Amino acid sequence: MGHTSAFRLTCILGGLFATAMVTMAVVIYLITARQLIARSEGILNREAQRVAAYPSSRLAEEVTAEVARNAKGLDHFGLLTSDGRSRIAGDIGPFSDLRLDRPHDVPAQAGQAAMRILASRRVDGRITLIGRDISERRDLLKVVSEVIASTVLIILPGTLLIGALISRAPLARIRNLQRACRRIAEGELDVRMPVAGKGDELDQVAMTINDMVDDLGRVLSQVKSVTDAIAHDLRTPLARVKANLLDYHERLEGAGSADAMDRLTGDLDIVLERFSALLRIAELEASARTSRFAAIDLGRLVETAAGLHAAVAEDGGIMLSVQPSRPAMVTADPQLLLEALSNLIDNAIKFARSTVTLTTDVVDGEVWVSIADDGPGIPGEEREAVLRRFYRRDRDRDRPGTGLGLSVVTAIVHLHKFRLVLADAKPGLIATIIARAHSDIDG
């Protein structure tokens, strides 16, 4: 929630408001303090002029009388010796830092509060002190500090709370959008992004994505229709051509004619296999069947697939081994998954030098089935490309195959919402199907 734009914007606005409040409190304090200082200095100058008018002979008595008349205790008076180290009369002084004819603040001392004083030297050398209590300023500073602290303690937690509350609705909508995006990414092109009808930026993004998915669905549907039509319409006439070629083959005499006919029928077999694979991929991509899904032990299914290819591996001089595993339950269509495993094992046997190893393991709630060979492998930059239809590496074009085996595997894995990962086996290639464990799906 802390990463949402609404939460961040609320925190920014709350921070700006708190900063404005603190700044206003500081400005009020500075202006008020300046006014209090100016007021204090005016009082000090007036009192200093009045005390300066007293005759020197009665100055000590007048200073003592001024102290007695100061009922509020805000004004203070003092008379010091010429060196400023001893008090002759009054209730303030002496001070260590004494500046003549310039008002200044002095800190609190024993028996004396902090105050602003004005010291003046008389003709006879003695020094008169006029002091004004600055507790008003101290109290103001305390109030301002409390206001600032209250602002921080109230506004900041309140901002976090308000931000969290404001973010809940947009965050819930974003999660709905994320779920819809994941389903669209998994191939469910009939899913649309939810539109709340508020006309805000989230609705605008959702409507834009919906338009994009509509266009993408139309394009894919057109491409698929063309591909399916070509594969379906050409398969029958090609099969007839093959049948006719076989019929002519029986009528022709001579080894050269027979060899040519064998090459022609072999080429037609490859074309028919590719059309069959295309139709199989189209069937898998078009279906979302889950009626045959059941809890199966993937380890046992791997052993079954290995058994089906044991003879082929032995004929090719390849050692096909299955590593023992503990029960690895997944929810899947066993026939489709067996088809995917068979394609991967067939590829591994085709390219392996001497060994193909099948392993099944359960890792963090996922079942990993790996088919590893010790063949030439696939460079990292081509591992995405080999999953595309008809893609064949240049050095593999002379090998038998349609170039669609991994495309069929990808379609089956996608239907199950599993993952297919190709990695370097050092040497060779390791193809891994990663599925959520059955207990994890139920939970």
GROMACS .gro file of C-alpha atoms in nm:
model
  443
    1MET     CA    1   0.000   0.000   0.000
    2GLY     CA    2   0.292   0.232   0.071
    3HIS     CA    3   0.391   0.214  -0.298
    4THR     CA    4   0.061   0.344  -0.438
    5SER     CA    5   0.039   0.688  -0.597
    6ALA     CA    6  -0.259   0.786  -0.379
    7PHE     CA    7  -0.067   0.702  -0.061
    8ARG     CA    8   0.244   0.889  -0.176
    9LEU     CA    9   0.041   1.192  -0.285
   10THR     CA   10  -0.140   1.200   0.049
   11CYS     CA   11   0.192   1.179   0.235
   12ILE     CA   12   0.337   1.457   0.022
   13LEU     CA   13   0.036   1.680   0.084
   14GLY     CA   14   0.043   1.595   0.455
   15GLY     CA   15   0.414   1.672   0.469
   16LEU     CA   16   0.359   2.004   0.291
   17PHE     CA   17   0.076   2.091   0.528
   18ALA     CA   18   0.287   2.002   0.832
   19THR     CA   19   0.576   2.206   0.692
   20ALA     CA   20   0.343   2.500   0.634
   21MET     CA   21   0.211   2.475   0.990
   22VAL     CA   22   0.561   2.461   1.138
   23THR     CA   23   0.675   2.750   0.917
   24MET     CA   24   0.373   2.958   1.019
   25ALA     CA   25   0.439   2.887   1.388
   26VAL     CA   26   0.806   2.988   1.350
   27VAL     CA   27   0.711   3.307   1.163
   28ILE     CA   28   0.453   3.396   1.429
   29TYR     CA   29   0.714   3.339   1.698
   30LEU     CA   30   0.976   3.552   1.524
   31ILE     CA   31   0.734   3.840   1.462
   32THR     CA   32   0.592   3.827   1.815
   33ALA     CA   33   0.939   3.798   1.970
   34ARG     CA   34   1.059   4.098   1.772
   35GLN     CA   35   0.759   4.298   1.890
   36LEU     CA   36   0.823   4.195   2.249
   37ILE     CA   37   1.191   4.288   2.220
   38ALA     CA   38   1.103   4.629   2.072
   39ARG     CA   39   0.849   4.682   2.349
   40SER     CA   40   1.102   4.581   2.616
   41GLU     CA   41   1.368   4.813   2.473
   42GLY     CA   42   1.122   5.102   2.469
   43ILE     CA   43   1.045   5.041   2.837
   44LEU     CA   44   1.416   5.007   2.919
   45ASN     CA   45   1.502   5.339   2.747
   46ARG     CA   46   1.220   5.524   2.921
   47GLU     CA   47   1.316   5.386   3.262
   48ALA     CA   48   1.684   5.459   3.198
   49GLN     CA   49   1.605   5.823   3.115
   50ARG     CA   50   1.394   5.855   3.429
   51VAL     CA   51   1.664   5.702   3.653
   52ALA     CA   52   1.931   5.921   3.487
   53ALA     CA   53   1.742   6.230   3.608
   54TYR     CA   54   1.790   6.134   3.974
   55PRO     CA   55   2.059   6.335   4.157
   56SER     CA   56   2.375   6.141   4.238
   57SER     CA   57   2.342   6.206   4.610
   58ARG     CA   58   2.007   6.027   4.632
   59LEU     CA   59   2.061   5.771   4.354
   60ALA     CA   60   2.102   5.465   4.579
   61GLU     CA   61   1.785   5.550   4.773
   62GLU     CA   62   1.588   5.610   4.451
   63VAL     CA   63   1.703   5.277   4.303
   64THR     CA   64   1.593   5.097   4.618
   65ALA     CA   65   1.260   5.277   4.603
   66GLU     CA   66   1.210   5.178   4.238
   67VAL     CA   67   1.260   4.813   4.331
   68ALA     CA   68   1.002   4.845   4.606
   69ARG     CA   69   0.749   5.009   4.370
   70ASN     CA   70   0.783   4.732   4.106
   71ALA     CA   71   0.489   4.519   4.225
   72LYS     CA   72   0.466   4.302   3.913
   73GLY     CA   73   0.832   4.202   3.928
   74LEU     CA   74   0.884   4.258   3.557
   75ASP     CA   75   1.117   4.557   3.591
   76HIS     CA   76   1.444   4.539   3.781
   77PHE     CA   77   1.694   4.807   3.889
   78GLY     CA   78   2.052   4.805   4.003
   79LEU     CA   79   2.339   5.039   4.089
   80LEU     CA   80   2.697   4.910   4.054
   81THR     CA   81   3.037   5.045   4.138
   82SER     CA   82   3.241   5.202   3.860
   83ASP     CA   83   3.423   4.875   3.788
   84GLY     CA   84   3.087   4.694   3.759
   85ARG     CA   85   3.188   4.418   4.005
   86SER     CA   86   2.984   4.517   4.313
   87ARG     CA   87   2.624   4.607   4.367
   88ILE     CA   88   2.552   4.925   4.561
   89ALA     CA   89   2.171   4.910   4.546
   90GLY     CA   90   1.886   4.739   4.365
   91ASP     CA   91   1.798   4.378   4.296
   92ILE     CA   92   2.014   4.292   3.990
   93GLY     CA   93   2.384   4.280   3.908
   94PRO     CA   94   2.667   4.245   3.878
   95PHE     CA   95   2.699   4.056   3.547
   96SER     CA   96   3.008   3.904   3.392
   97ASP     CA   97   2.917   4.015   3.040
   98LEU     CA   98   2.808   4.376   3.072
   99ARG     CA   99   2.770   4.600   2.767
  100LEU     CA  100   2.714   4.972   2.822
  101ASP     CA  101   2.442   5.170   2.643
  102ARG     CA  102   2.319   4.868   2.444
  103PRO     CA  103   2.023   4.651   2.542
  104HIS     CA  104   2.114   4.282   2.557
  105ASP     CA  105   1.997   3.955   2.713
  106VAL     CA  106   2.166   3.800   3.015
  107PRO     CA  107   2.112   3.443   3.129
  108ALA     CA  108   1.950   3.347   3.456
  109GLN     CA  109   2.177   3.352   3.760
  110ALA     CA  110   2.137   3.258   4.123
  111GLY     CA  111   1.831   3.446   4.249
  112GLN     CA  112   1.787   3.629   3.916
  113ALA     CA  113   1.574   3.532   3.617
  114ALA     CA  114   1.685   3.571   3.259
  115MET     CA  115   1.625   3.928   3.146
  116ARG     CA  116   1.710   4.197   2.896
  117ILE     CA  117   1.911   4.479   3.050
  118LEU     CA  118   2.036   4.829   2.964
  119ALA     CA  119   2.350   4.949   3.145
  120SER     CA  120   2.446   5.318   3.155
  121ARG     CA  121   2.748   5.489   3.315
  122ARG     CA  122   2.682   5.807   3.510
  123VAL     CA  123   2.906   6.111   3.535
  124ASP     CA  124   3.042   5.997   3.871
  125GLY     CA  125   3.145   5.661   3.713
  126ARG     CA  126   2.882   5.441   3.873
  127ILE     CA  127   2.671   5.215   3.652
  128THR     CA  128   2.292   5.199   3.656
  129LEU     CA  129   2.113   4.884   3.542
  130ILE     CA  130   1.759   4.866   3.411
  131GLY     CA  131   1.628   4.509   3.353
  132ARG     CA  132   1.315   4.366   3.197
  133ASP     CA  133   1.199   4.008   3.256
  134ILE     CA  134   1.197   3.810   2.929
  135SER     CA  135   0.986   3.522   3.060
  136GLU     CA  136   0.712   3.626   2.817
  137ARG     CA  137   0.942   3.541   2.528
  138ARG     CA  138   1.044   3.215   2.692
  139ASP     CA  139   0.680   3.124   2.742
  140LEU     CA  140   0.607   3.210   2.378
  141LEU     CA  141   0.894   2.991   2.261
  142LYS     CA  142   0.762   2.707   2.474
  143VAL     CA  143   0.413   2.746   2.326
  144VAL     CA  144   0.552   2.752   1.972
  145SER     CA  145   0.759   2.439   2.042
  146GLU     CA  146   0.451   2.264   2.175
  147VAL     CA  147   0.255   2.367   1.865
  148ILE     CA  148   0.528   2.231   1.638
  149ALA     CA  149   0.549   1.905   1.833
  150SER     CA  150   0.171   1.869   1.831
  151THR     CA  151   0.165   1.934   1.459
  152VAL     CA  152   0.420   1.661   1.393
  153LEU     CA  153   0.257   1.412   1.630
  154ILE     CA  154  -0.096   1.470   1.498
  155ILE     CA  155  -0.055   1.548   1.129
  156LEU     CA  156   0.204   1.286   1.034
  157PRO     CA  157   0.023   0.981   1.182
  158GLY     CA  158  -0.304   1.125   1.056
  159THR     CA  159  -0.154   1.162   0.710
  160LEU     CA  160  -0.037   0.799   0.710
  161LEU     CA  161  -0.382   0.681   0.821
  162ILE     CA  162  -0.566   0.895   0.567
  163GLY     CA  163  -0.323   0.786   0.295
  164ALA     CA  164  -0.384   0.421   0.379
  165LEU     CA  165  -0.762   0.470   0.375
  166ILE     CA  166  -0.755   0.665   0.048
  167SER     CA  167  -0.529   0.403  -0.114
  168ARG     CA  168  -0.754   0.107  -0.037
  169ALA     CA  169  -1.006   0.165  -0.316
  170PRO     CA  170  -0.751   0.239  -0.593
  171LEU     CA  171  -0.535  -0.050  -0.472
  172ALA     CA  172  -0.830  -0.290  -0.491
  173ARG     CA  173  -0.901  -0.170  -0.845
  174ILE     CA  174  -0.536  -0.209  -0.942
  175ARG     CA  175  -0.534  -0.564  -0.809
  176ASN     CA  176  -0.842  -0.642  -1.020
  177LEU     CA  177  -0.665  -0.492  -1.321
  178GLN     CA  178  -0.355  -0.703  -1.245
  179ARG     CA  179  -0.562  -1.021  -1.225
  180ALA     CA  180  -0.727  -0.940  -1.558
  181CYS     CA  181  -0.387  -0.864  -1.715
  182ARG     CA  182  -0.246  -1.196  -1.596
  183ARG     CA  183  -0.542  -1.385  -1.744
  184ILE     CA  184  -0.503  -1.199  -2.075
  185ALA     CA  185  -0.128  -1.273  -2.073
  186GLU     CA  186  -0.210  -1.641  -2.021
  187GLY     CA  187  -0.411  -1.638  -2.345
  188GLU     CA  188  -0.766  -1.568  -2.222
  189LEU     CA  189  -0.835  -1.302  -2.482
  190ASP     CA  190  -1.205  -1.296  -2.395
  191VAL     CA  191  -1.121  -1.137  -2.057
  192ARG     CA  192  -1.148  -0.757  -2.034
  193MET     CA  193  -1.010  -0.507  -1.787
  194PRO     CA  194  -1.274  -0.397  -1.534
  195VAL     CA  195  -1.401  -0.040  -1.581
  196ALA     CA  196  -1.544   0.126  -1.268
  197GLY     CA  197  -1.726   0.396  -1.463
  198LYS     CA  198  -1.559   0.682  -1.274
  199GLY     CA  199  -1.383   0.818  -1.580
  200ASP     CA  200  -1.054   0.854  -1.392
  201GLU     CA  201  -0.707   0.760  -1.514
  202LEU     CA  202  -0.749   0.394  -1.415
  203ASP     CA  203  -1.067   0.369  -1.623
  204GLN     CA  204  -0.890   0.537  -1.915
  205VAL     CA  205  -0.601   0.288  -1.896
  206ALA     CA  206  -0.845  -0.005  -1.867
  207MET     CA  207  -1.046   0.109  -2.171
  208THR     CA  208  -0.728   0.159  -2.374
  209ILE     CA  209  -0.605  -0.191  -2.287
  210ASN     CA  210  -0.948  -0.336  -2.369
  211ASP     CA  211  -0.937  -0.173  -2.712
  212MET     CA  212  -0.587  -0.310  -2.762
  213VAL     CA  213  -0.696  -0.663  -2.660
  214ASP     CA  214  -0.996  -0.639  -2.896
  215ASP     CA  215  -0.766  -0.553  -3.186
  216LEU     CA  216  -0.516  -0.822  -3.084
  217GLY     CA  217  -0.791  -1.082  -3.061
  218ARG     CA  218  -0.918  -0.995  -3.408
  219VAL     CA  219  -0.569  -1.016  -3.559
  220LEU     CA  220  -0.489  -1.346  -3.388
  221SER     CA  221  -0.825  -1.487  -3.489
  222GLN     CA  222  -0.763  -1.392  -3.851
  223VAL     CA  223  -0.412  -1.538  -3.850
  224LYS     CA  224  -0.532  -1.855  -3.680
  225SER     CA  225  -0.821  -1.893  -3.923
  226VAL     CA  226  -0.586  -1.861  -4.219
  227THR     CA  227  -0.336  -2.108  -4.070
  228ASP     CA  228  -0.605  -2.360  -3.981
  229ALA     CA  229  -0.768  -2.328  -4.321
  230ILE     CA  230  -0.438  -2.381  -4.503
  231ALA     CA  231  -0.346  -2.679  -4.287
  232HIS     CA  232  -0.690  -2.836  -4.318
  233ASP     CA  233  -0.748  -2.769  -4.688
  234LEU     CA  234  -0.404  -2.881  -4.803
  235ARG     CA  235  -0.377  -3.195  -4.595
  236THR     CA  236  -0.641  -3.385  -4.793
  237PRO     CA  237  -0.505  -3.310  -5.145
  238LEU     CA  238  -0.150  -3.384  -5.026
  239ALA     CA  239  -0.265  -3.717  -4.889
  240ARG     CA  240  -0.421  -3.792  -5.229
  241VAL     CA  241  -0.097  -3.696  -5.403
  242LYS     CA  242   0.091  -3.932  -5.178
  243ALA     CA  243  -0.154  -4.213  -5.249
  244ASN     CA  244  -0.121  -4.156  -5.623
  245LEU     CA  245   0.258  -4.151  -5.598
  246LEU     CA  246   0.253  -4.482  -5.417
  247ASP     CA  247   0.027  -4.621  -5.686
  248TYR     CA  248   0.263  -4.501  -5.960
  249HIS     CA  249   0.557  -4.635  -5.762
  250GLU     CA  250   0.412  -4.985  -5.788
  251ARG     CA  251   0.374  -4.950  -6.165
  252LEU     CA  252   0.718  -4.805  -6.233
  253GLU     CA  253   1.018  -5.024  -6.290
  254GLY     CA  254   1.384  -4.945  -6.229
  255ALA     CA  255   1.584  -4.860  -5.919
  256GLY     CA  256   1.629  -4.494  -6.017
  257SER     CA  257   1.257  -4.436  -6.045
  258ALA     CA  258   1.197  -4.611  -5.715
  259ASP     CA  259   1.456  -4.392  -5.538
  260ALA     CA  260   1.304  -4.075  -5.680
  261MET     CA  261   0.961  -4.189  -5.574
  262ASP     CA  262   1.088  -4.261  -5.223
  263ARG     CA  263   1.229  -3.909  -5.197
  264LEU     CA  264   0.900  -3.759  -5.315
  265THR     CA  265   0.692  -3.959  -5.069
  266GLY     CA  266   0.941  -3.874  -4.790
  267ASP     CA  267   0.903  -3.504  -4.860
  268LEU     CA  268   0.524  -3.540  -4.860
  269ASP     CA  269   0.543  -3.723  -4.525
  270ILE     CA  270   0.732  -3.427  -4.376
  271VAL     CA  271   0.472  -3.180  -4.510
  272LEU     CA  272   0.186  -3.390  -4.376
  273GLU     CA  273   0.355  -3.420  -4.037
  274ARG     CA  274   0.390  -3.042  -4.022
  275PHE     CA  275   0.025  -2.986  -4.111
  276SER     CA  276  -0.078  -3.240  -3.848
  277ALA     CA  277   0.136  -3.062  -3.590
  278LEU     CA  278  -0.012  -2.724  -3.688
  279LEU     CA  279  -0.364  -2.857  -3.647
  280ARG     CA  280  -0.265  -3.012  -3.313
  281ILE     CA  281  -0.129  -2.677  -3.189
  282ALA     CA  282  -0.444  -2.498  -3.310
  283GLU     CA  283  -0.657  -2.753  -3.127
  284LEU     CA  284  -0.460  -2.704  -2.804
  285GLU     CA  285  -0.463  -2.325  -2.825
  286ALA     CA  286  -0.833  -2.311  -2.900
  287SER     CA  287  -0.935  -2.542  -2.617
  288ALA     CA  288  -0.950  -2.461  -2.251
  289ARG     CA  289  -1.058  -2.809  -2.155
  290THR     CA  290  -1.006  -2.906  -1.796
  291SER     CA  291  -1.255  -3.191  -1.777
  292ARG     CA  292  -0.973  -3.447  -1.795
  293PHE     CA  293  -0.762  -3.270  -1.535
  294ALA     CA  294  -0.691  -3.487  -1.233
  295ALA     CA  295  -0.438  -3.531  -0.957
  296ILE     CA  296  -0.153  -3.738  -1.102
  297ASP     CA  297   0.193  -3.843  -0.987
  298LEU     CA  298   0.423  -3.666  -1.233
  299GLY     CA  299   0.713  -3.890  -1.133
  300ARG     CA  300   0.527  -4.199  -1.251
  301LEU     CA  301   0.423  -4.024  -1.572
  302VAL     CA  302   0.791  -3.948  -1.640
  303GLU     CA  303   0.873  -4.316  -1.590
  304THR     CA  304   0.597  -4.410  -1.837
  305ALA     CA  305   0.729  -4.164  -2.096
  306ALA     CA  306   1.082  -4.297  -2.048
  307GLY     CA  307   0.961  -4.652  -2.099
  308LEU     CA  308   0.800  -4.555  -2.430
  309HIS     CA  309   1.133  -4.417  -2.557
  310ALA     CA  310   1.366  -4.678  -2.410
  311ALA     CA  311   1.388  -4.878  -2.732
  312VAL     CA  312   1.451  -4.571  -2.948
  313ALA     CA  313   1.728  -4.457  -2.712
  314GLU     CA  314   1.887  -4.801  -2.712
  315ASP     CA  315   1.883  -4.818  -3.091
  316GLY     CA  316   2.060  -4.481  -3.105
  317GLY     CA  317   2.320  -4.581  -2.847
  318ILE     CA  318   2.184  -4.336  -2.591
  319MET     CA  319   2.163  -4.424  -2.223
  320LEU     CA  320   1.821  -4.307  -2.099
  321SER     CA  321   1.806  -4.292  -1.720
  322VAL     CA  322   1.533  -4.188  -1.475
  323GLN     CA  323   1.634  -4.059  -1.135
  324PRO     CA  324   1.413  -4.193  -0.853
  325SER     CA  325   1.183  -3.938  -0.693
  326ARG     CA  326   0.930  -3.908  -0.415
  327PRO     CA  327   0.560  -3.863  -0.505
  328ALA     CA  328   0.512  -3.540  -0.703
  329MET     CA  329   0.139  -3.475  -0.739
  330VAL     CA  330   0.008  -3.215  -0.986
  331THR     CA  331  -0.329  -3.136  -1.141
  332ALA     CA  332  -0.308  -3.205  -1.515
  333ASP     CA  333  -0.441  -3.392  -1.817
  334PRO     CA  334  -0.221  -3.706  -1.816
  335GLN     CA  335  -0.252  -3.767  -2.192
  336LEU     CA  336  -0.151  -3.413  -2.287
  337LEU     CA  337   0.132  -3.404  -2.035
  338LEU     CA  338   0.258  -3.741  -2.160
  339GLU     CA  339   0.259  -3.595  -2.511
  340ALA     CA  340   0.465  -3.295  -2.394
  341LEU     CA  341   0.713  -3.518  -2.209
  342SER     CA  342   0.743  -3.747  -2.512
  343ASN     CA  343   0.829  -3.453  -2.737
  344LEU     CA  344   1.098  -3.330  -2.497
  345ILE     CA  345   1.247  -3.678  -2.453
  346ASP     CA  346   1.241  -3.735  -2.829
  347ASN     CA  347   1.432  -3.407  -2.884
  348ALA     CA  348   1.683  -3.493  -2.613
  349ILE     CA  349   1.752  -3.839  -2.767
  350LYS     CA  350   1.784  -3.683  -3.112
  351PHE     CA  351   2.056  -3.437  -3.005
  352ALA     CA  352   2.230  -3.625  -2.719
  353ARG     CA  353   2.579  -3.768  -2.762
  354SER     CA  354   2.551  -4.049  -2.508
  355THR     CA  355   2.309  -3.984  -2.220
  356VAL     CA  356   1.966  -3.841  -2.141
  357THR     CA  357   1.868  -3.800  -1.776
  358LEU     CA  358   1.514  -3.747  -1.643
  359THR     CA  359   1.464  -3.607  -1.292
  360THR     CA  360   1.157  -3.513  -1.090
  361ASP     CA  361   1.178  -3.300  -0.777
  362VAL     CA  362   0.952  -3.095  -0.549
  363VAL     CA  363   1.089  -2.747  -0.473
  364ASP     CA  364   0.900  -2.491  -0.260
  365GLY     CA  365   0.553  -2.613  -0.352
  366GLU     CA  366   0.643  -2.669  -0.718
  367VAL     CA  367   0.717  -2.987  -0.913
  368TRP     CA  368   1.019  -2.966  -1.145
  369VAL     CA  369   1.056  -3.223  -1.425
  370SER     CA  370   1.388  -3.191  -1.606
  371ILE     CA  371   1.507  -3.362  -1.924
  372ALA     CA  372   1.882  -3.314  -1.964
  373ASP     CA  373   2.104  -3.428  -2.252
  374ASP     CA  374   2.477  -3.399  -2.322
  375GLY     CA  375   2.437  -3.274  -2.679
  376PRO     CA  376   2.547  -2.942  -2.833
  377GLY     CA  377   2.282  -2.746  -2.643
  378ILE     CA  378   2.112  -2.421  -2.750
  379PRO     CA  379   2.279  -2.077  -2.714
  380GLY     CA  380   2.104  -1.848  -2.467
  381GLU     CA  381   2.003  -1.599  -2.736
  382GLU     CA  382   1.814  -1.870  -2.930
  383ARG     CA  383   1.620  -2.035  -2.645
  384GLU     CA  384   1.319  -1.807  -2.692
  385ALA     CA  385   1.327  -1.850  -3.071
  386VAL     CA  386   1.322  -2.232  -3.068
  387LEU     CA  387   0.979  -2.221  -2.904
  388ARG     CA  388   0.835  -2.046  -3.208
  389ARG     CA  389   0.668  -2.239  -3.485
  390PHE     CA  390   0.890  -2.370  -3.767
  391TYR     CA  391   1.206  -2.221  -3.616
  392ARG     CA  392   1.505  -2.443  -3.687
  393ARG     CA  393   1.868  -2.360  -3.629
  394ASP     CA  394   2.085  -2.358  -3.942
  395ARG     CA  395   2.297  -2.652  -3.831
  396ASP     CA  396   1.985  -2.859  -3.751
  397ARG     CA  397   1.807  -2.822  -4.085
  398ASP     CA  398   1.949  -3.151  -4.212
  399ARG     CA  399   1.803  -3.341  -3.915
  400PRO     CA  400   1.456  -3.499  -3.944
  401GLY     CA  401   1.168  -3.314  -3.783
  402THR     CA  402   0.897  -3.055  -3.838
  403GLY     CA  403   1.026  -2.771  -3.622
  404LEU     CA  404   0.697  -2.779  -3.431
  405GLY     CA  405   0.768  -3.021  -3.146
  406LEU     CA  406   0.859  -2.753  -2.892
  407SER     CA  407   0.561  -2.544  -3.012
  408VAL     CA  408   0.330  -2.834  -2.920
  409VAL     CA  409   0.502  -2.861  -2.580
  410THR     CA  410   0.461  -2.487  -2.527
  411ALA     CA  411   0.089  -2.505  -2.611
  412ILE     CA  412   0.034  -2.794  -2.365
  413VAL     CA  413   0.233  -2.620  -2.090
  414HIS     CA  414   0.041  -2.296  -2.150
  415LEU     CA  415  -0.291  -2.479  -2.130
  416HIS     CA  416  -0.194  -2.617  -1.788
  417LYS     CA  417  -0.058  -2.277  -1.674
  418PHE     CA  418   0.280  -2.444  -1.616
  419ARG     CA  419   0.619  -2.301  -1.716
  420LEU     CA  420   0.881  -2.432  -1.961
  421VAL     CA  421   1.240  -2.327  -1.896
  422LEU     CA  422   1.537  -2.405  -2.122
  423ALA     CA  423   1.881  -2.384  -1.962
  424ASP     CA  424   2.242  -2.486  -2.013
  425ALA     CA  425   2.321  -2.839  -1.890
  426LYS     CA  426   2.700  -2.786  -1.935
  427PRO     CA  427   2.724  -2.965  -2.170
  428GLY     CA  428   2.393  -2.997  -2.348
  429LEU     CA  429   2.045  -2.864  -2.281
  430ILE     CA  430   1.815  -2.908  -1.984
  431ALA     CA  431   1.443  -2.855  -2.045
  432THR     CA  432   1.236  -2.814  -1.728
  433ILE     CA  433   0.859  -2.815  -1.686
  434ILE     CA  434   0.762  -2.636  -1.363
  435ALA     CA  435   0.416  -2.705  -1.221
  436ARG     CA  436   0.241  -2.610  -0.902
  437ALA     CA  437   0.211  -2.903  -0.667
  438HIS     CA  438  -0.140  -3.047  -0.624
  439SER     CA  439  -0.156  -2.969  -0.248
  440ASP     CA  440  -0.045  -2.608  -0.318
  441ILE     CA  441  -0.325  -2.569  -0.574
  442ASP     CA  442  -0.582  -2.699  -0.331
  443GLY     CA  443  -0.454  -2.466  -0.058
   0.00000   0.00000   0.00000
